[in-house]
Coordinates of C-alpha atoms in Angstrom, one line a residue:
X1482 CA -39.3 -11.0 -17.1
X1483 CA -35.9 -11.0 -19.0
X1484 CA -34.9 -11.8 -22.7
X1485 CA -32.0 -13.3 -23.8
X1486 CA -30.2 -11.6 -27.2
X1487 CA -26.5 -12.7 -27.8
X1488 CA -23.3 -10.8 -26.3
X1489 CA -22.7 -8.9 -29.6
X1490 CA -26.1 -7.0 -29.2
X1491 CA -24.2 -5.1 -26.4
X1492 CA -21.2 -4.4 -28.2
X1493 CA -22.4 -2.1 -31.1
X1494 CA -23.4 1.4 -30.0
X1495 CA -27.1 2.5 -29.7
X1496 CA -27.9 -1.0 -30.6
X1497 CA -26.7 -1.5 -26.8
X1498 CA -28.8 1.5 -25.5
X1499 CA -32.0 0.1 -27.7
X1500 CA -31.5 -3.7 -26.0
X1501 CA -31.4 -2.9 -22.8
X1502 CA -34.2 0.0 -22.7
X1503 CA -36.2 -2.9 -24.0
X1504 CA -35.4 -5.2 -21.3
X1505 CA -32.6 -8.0 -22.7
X1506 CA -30.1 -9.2 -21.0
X1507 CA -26.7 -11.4 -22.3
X1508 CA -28.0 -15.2 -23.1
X1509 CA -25.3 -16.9 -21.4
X1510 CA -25.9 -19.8 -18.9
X1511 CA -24.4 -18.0 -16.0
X1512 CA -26.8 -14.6 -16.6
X1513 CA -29.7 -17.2 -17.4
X1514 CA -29.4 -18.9 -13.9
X1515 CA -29.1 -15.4 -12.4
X1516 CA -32.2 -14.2 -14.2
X1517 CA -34.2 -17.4 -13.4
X1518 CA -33.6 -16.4 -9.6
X1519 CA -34.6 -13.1 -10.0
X1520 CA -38.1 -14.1 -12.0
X1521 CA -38.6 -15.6 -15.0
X1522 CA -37.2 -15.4 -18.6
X1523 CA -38.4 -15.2 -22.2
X1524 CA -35.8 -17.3 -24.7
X1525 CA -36.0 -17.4 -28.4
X1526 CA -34.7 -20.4 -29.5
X1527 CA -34.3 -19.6 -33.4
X1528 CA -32.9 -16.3 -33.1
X1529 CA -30.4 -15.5 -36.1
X1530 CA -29.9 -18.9 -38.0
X1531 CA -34.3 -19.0 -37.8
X1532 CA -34.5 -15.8 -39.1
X1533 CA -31.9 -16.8 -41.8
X1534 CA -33.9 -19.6 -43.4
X1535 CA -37.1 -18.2 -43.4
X1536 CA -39.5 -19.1 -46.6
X1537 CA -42.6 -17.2 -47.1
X1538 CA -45.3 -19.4 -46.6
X1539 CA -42.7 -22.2 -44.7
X1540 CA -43.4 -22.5 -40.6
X1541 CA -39.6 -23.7 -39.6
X1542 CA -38.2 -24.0 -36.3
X1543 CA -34.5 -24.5 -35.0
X1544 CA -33.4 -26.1 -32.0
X1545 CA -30.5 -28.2 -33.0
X1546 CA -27.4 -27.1 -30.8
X1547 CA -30.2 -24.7 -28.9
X1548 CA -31.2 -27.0 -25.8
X1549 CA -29.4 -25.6 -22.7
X1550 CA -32.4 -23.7 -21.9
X1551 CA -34.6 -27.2 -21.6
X1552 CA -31.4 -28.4 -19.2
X1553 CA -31.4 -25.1 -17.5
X1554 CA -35.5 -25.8 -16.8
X1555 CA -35.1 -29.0 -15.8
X1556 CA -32.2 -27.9 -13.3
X1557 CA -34.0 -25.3 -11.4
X1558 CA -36.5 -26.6 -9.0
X1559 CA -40.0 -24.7 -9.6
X1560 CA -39.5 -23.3 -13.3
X1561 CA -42.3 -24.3 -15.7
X1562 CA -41.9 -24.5 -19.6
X1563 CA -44.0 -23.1 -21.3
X1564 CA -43.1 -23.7 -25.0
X1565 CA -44.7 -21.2 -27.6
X1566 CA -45.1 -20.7 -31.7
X1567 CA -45.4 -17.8 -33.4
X1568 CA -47.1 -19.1 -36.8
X1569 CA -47.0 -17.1 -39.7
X1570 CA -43.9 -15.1 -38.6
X1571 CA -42.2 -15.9 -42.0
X1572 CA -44.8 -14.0 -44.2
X1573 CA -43.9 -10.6 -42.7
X1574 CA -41.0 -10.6 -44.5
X1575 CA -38.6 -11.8 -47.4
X1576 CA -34.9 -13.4 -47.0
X1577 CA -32.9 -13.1 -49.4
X1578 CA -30.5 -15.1 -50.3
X1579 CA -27.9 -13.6 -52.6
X1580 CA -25.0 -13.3 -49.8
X1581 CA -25.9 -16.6 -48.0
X1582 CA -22.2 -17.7 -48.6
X1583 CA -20.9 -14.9 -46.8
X1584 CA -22.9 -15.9 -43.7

């Protein structure tokens, strides 16, 4: 199976060495149709900008602007989605917001 993280991940030393030991590959559609030919692939939707507006206590999800996977599905004859929730993600940790601007 093969995960998805953005190109940037494979940029920054170590981090590069500590993604792909784990398995992730670069989330663009070209390496996405490769990978579903090869087996099948994991794909967190949220990623970042989820991660970003996280509220303790708040289940949120974000797919706007994050559906080329769905196409990608739909596209490739035999691939099932299988669409799955972690709940109660946001209460293992705190956002803060004091540099949101910056973002």
């Amino acid at each position: 199976m093969f995960s998805f993280t953005q190109a940037i991940m494979f940029m920054l030393p170590v981090v590069r060495e500590v993604f792909i030991s784990l398995g992730y590959v670069d989330a663009s559609r070209k390496i996405a149709e490769k990978s579903l030919e090869l087996g099948s692939i994991f794909v967190c939707t949220g990623g970042e900008r989820e991660a970003m507006v996280t509220t303790v206590g708040v289940d949120r999800i974000v797919l706007k602007n994050r559906k080329g996977f769905i196409r990608l599905a739909m596209a490739t004859p035999g691939v099932d989605l299988v669409p799955v929730i972690g709940l109660g993600v946001s209460d293992l940790y705190t956002t803060y917001t004091w540099f949101e601007t910056f973002r």
